[in-house]
PDB file of C-alpha atoms in Angstrom:
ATOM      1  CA  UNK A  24      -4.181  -3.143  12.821  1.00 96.00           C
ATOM      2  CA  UNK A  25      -4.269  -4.787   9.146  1.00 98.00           C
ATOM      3  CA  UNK A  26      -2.517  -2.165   6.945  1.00 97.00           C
ATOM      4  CA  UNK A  27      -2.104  -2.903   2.542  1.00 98.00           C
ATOM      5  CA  UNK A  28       0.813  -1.418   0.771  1.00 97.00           C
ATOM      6  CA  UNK A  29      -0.038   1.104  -2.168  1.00 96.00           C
ATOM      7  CA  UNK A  30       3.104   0.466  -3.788  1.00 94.00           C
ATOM      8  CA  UNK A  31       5.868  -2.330  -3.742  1.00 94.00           C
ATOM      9  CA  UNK A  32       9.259  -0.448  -4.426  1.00 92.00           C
ATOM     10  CA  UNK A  33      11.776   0.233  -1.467  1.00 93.00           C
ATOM     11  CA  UNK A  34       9.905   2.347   0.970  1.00 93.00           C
ATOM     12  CA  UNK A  35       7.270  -0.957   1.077  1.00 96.00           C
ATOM     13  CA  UNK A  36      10.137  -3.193   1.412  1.00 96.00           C
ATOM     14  CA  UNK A  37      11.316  -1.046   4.585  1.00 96.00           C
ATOM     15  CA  UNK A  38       7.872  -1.022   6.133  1.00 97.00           C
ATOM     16  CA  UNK A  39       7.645  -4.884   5.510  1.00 98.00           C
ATOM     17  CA  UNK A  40      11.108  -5.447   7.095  1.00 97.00           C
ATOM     18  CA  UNK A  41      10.206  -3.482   9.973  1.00 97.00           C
ATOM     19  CA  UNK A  42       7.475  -4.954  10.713  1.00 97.00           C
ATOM     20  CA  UNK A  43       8.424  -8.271  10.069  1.00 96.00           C
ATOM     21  CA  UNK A  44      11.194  -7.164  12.525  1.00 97.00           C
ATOM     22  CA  UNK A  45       8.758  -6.925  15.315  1.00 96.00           C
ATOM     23  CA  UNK A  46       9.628  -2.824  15.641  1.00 97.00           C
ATOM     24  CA  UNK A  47       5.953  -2.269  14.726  1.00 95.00           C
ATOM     25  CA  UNK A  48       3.993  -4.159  17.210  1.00 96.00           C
ATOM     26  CA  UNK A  49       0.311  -5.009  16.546  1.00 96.00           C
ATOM     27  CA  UNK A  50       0.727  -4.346  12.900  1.00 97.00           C
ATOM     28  CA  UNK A  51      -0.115  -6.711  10.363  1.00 97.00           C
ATOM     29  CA  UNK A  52       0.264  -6.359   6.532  1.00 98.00           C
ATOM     30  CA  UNK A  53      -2.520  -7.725   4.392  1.00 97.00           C
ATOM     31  CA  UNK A  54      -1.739  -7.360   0.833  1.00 97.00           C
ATOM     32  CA  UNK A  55       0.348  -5.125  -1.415  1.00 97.00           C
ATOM     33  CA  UNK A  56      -1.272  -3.107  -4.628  1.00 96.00           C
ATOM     34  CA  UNK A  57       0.710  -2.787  -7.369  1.00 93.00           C
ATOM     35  CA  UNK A  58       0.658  -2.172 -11.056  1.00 85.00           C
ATOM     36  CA  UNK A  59       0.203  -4.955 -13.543  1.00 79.00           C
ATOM     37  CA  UNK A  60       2.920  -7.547 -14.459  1.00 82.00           C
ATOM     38  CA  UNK A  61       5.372  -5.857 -12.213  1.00 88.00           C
ATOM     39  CA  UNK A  62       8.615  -8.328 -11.575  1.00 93.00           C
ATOM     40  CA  UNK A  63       9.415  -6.155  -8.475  1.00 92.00           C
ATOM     41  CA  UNK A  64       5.843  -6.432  -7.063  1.00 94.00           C
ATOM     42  CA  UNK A  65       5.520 -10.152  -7.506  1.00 95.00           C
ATOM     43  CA  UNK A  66       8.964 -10.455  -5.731  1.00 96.00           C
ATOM     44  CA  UNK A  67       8.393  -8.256  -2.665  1.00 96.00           C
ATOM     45  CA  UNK A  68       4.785 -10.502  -2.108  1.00 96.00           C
ATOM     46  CA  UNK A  69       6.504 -13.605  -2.521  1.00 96.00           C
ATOM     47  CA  UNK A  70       9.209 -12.374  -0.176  1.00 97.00           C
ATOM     48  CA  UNK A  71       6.803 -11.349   2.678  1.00 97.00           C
ATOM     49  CA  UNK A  72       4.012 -14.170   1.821  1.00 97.00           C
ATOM     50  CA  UNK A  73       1.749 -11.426   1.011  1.00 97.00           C
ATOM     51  CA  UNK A  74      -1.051 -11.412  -1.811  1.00 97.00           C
ATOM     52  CA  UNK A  75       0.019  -8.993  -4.674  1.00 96.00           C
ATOM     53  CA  UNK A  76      -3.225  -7.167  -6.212  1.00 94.00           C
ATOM     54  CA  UNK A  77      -3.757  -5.558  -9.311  1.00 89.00           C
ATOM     55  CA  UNK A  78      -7.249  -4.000  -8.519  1.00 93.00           C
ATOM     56  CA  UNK A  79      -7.901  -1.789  -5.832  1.00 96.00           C
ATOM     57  CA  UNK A  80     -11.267  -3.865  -5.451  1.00 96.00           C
ATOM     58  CA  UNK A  81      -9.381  -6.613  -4.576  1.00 95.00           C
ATOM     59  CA  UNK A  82      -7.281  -4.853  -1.707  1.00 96.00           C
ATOM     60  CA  UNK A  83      -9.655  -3.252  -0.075  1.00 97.00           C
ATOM     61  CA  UNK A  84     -11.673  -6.719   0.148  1.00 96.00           C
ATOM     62  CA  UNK A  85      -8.537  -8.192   2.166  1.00 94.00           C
ATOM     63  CA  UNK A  86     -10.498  -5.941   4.813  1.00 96.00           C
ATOM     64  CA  UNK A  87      -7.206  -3.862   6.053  1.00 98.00           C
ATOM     65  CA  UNK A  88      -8.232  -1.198   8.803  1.00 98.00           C
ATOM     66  CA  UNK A  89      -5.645   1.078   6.726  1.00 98.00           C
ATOM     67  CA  UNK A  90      -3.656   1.283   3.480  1.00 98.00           C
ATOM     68  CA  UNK A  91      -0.107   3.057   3.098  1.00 96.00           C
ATOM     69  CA  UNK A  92       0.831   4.756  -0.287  1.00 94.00           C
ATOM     70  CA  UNK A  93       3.911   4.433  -0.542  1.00 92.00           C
ATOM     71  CA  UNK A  94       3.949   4.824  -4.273  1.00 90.00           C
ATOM     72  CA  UNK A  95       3.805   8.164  -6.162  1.00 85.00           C
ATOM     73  CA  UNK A  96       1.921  11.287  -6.445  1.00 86.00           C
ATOM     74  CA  UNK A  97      -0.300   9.575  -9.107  1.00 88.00           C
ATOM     75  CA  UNK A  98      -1.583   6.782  -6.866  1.00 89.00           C
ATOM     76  CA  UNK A  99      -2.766   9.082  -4.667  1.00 89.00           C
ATOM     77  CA  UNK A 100      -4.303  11.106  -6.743  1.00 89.00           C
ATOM     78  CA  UNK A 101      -6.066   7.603  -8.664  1.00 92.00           C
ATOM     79  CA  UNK A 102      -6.382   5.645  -5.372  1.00 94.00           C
ATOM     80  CA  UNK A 103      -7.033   8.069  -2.605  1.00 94.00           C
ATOM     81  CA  UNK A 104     -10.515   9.069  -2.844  1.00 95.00           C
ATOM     82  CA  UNK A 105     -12.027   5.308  -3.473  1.00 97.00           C
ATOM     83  CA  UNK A 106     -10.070   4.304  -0.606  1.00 97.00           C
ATOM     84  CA  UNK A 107     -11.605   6.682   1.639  1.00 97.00           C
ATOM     85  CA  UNK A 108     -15.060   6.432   0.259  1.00 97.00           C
ATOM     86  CA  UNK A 109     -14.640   2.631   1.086  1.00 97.00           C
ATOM     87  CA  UNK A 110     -14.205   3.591   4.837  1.00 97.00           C
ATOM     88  CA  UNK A 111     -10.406   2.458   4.917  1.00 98.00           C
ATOM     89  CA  UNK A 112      -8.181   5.054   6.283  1.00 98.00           C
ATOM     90  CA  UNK A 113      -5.145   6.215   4.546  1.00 97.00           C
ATOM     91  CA  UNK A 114      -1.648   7.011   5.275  1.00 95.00           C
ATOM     92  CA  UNK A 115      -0.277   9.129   2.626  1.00 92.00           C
ATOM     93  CA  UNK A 116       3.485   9.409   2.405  1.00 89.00           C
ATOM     94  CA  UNK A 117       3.714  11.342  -0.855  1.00 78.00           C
ATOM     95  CA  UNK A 118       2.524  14.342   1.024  1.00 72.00           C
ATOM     96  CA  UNK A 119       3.703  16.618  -2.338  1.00 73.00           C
ATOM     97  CA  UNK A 120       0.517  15.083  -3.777  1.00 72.00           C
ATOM     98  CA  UNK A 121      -2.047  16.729  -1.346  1.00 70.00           C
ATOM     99  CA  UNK A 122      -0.534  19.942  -2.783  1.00 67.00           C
ATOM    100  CA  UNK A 123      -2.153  22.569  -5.325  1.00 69.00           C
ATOM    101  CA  UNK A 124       0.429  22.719  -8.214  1.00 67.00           C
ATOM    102  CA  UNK A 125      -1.240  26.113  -8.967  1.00 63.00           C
TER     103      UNK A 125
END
């Protein structure tokens, strides 16, 4: 399975490390979103020779069978919808964002 990374901060890094581990067999990242000109971003792809994108166009034509947020409530609420409209499933791990604040 070809997952992308919504995100690049520590929860990323973990999933990265694990995987690059081997504890998450038949998993293999594809690319990383992130916002613009972030230092941490840039680092974390160069770490895990991964492409670091800036569009969500861009990720989602790396062709991953998944993407993981792993980024904020926000992304979700910017990302989610396009990604699923694209076909792409996705793993949402800032579950407080699927809530009704009302």
């Amino acid at each position: 399975m070809r997952i992308a990374l919504l995100g690049a901060g520590t929860i990323s890094r973990l999933v990265l490390e694990r995987i690059g581990a081997g504890e998450v067999p038949g998993v293999e990242p594809c690319g990383i979103l992130a916002r613009a000109g972030s230092a941490r971003a840039a680092a974390l792809a160069r770490a895990f020779s991964l492409p670091l994108e800036e569009s969500l166009q861009r990720l989602l034509a790396s062709k991953p069978d998944a993407v993981l947020e792993a980024a904020s409530h926000e992304a979700v609420r910017e990302h989610a919808v396009p990604i699923l409209e694209s076909g792409v499933s996705l793993i949402v791990l800032s579950a407080g964002a699927l809530a009704e604040d009302a």
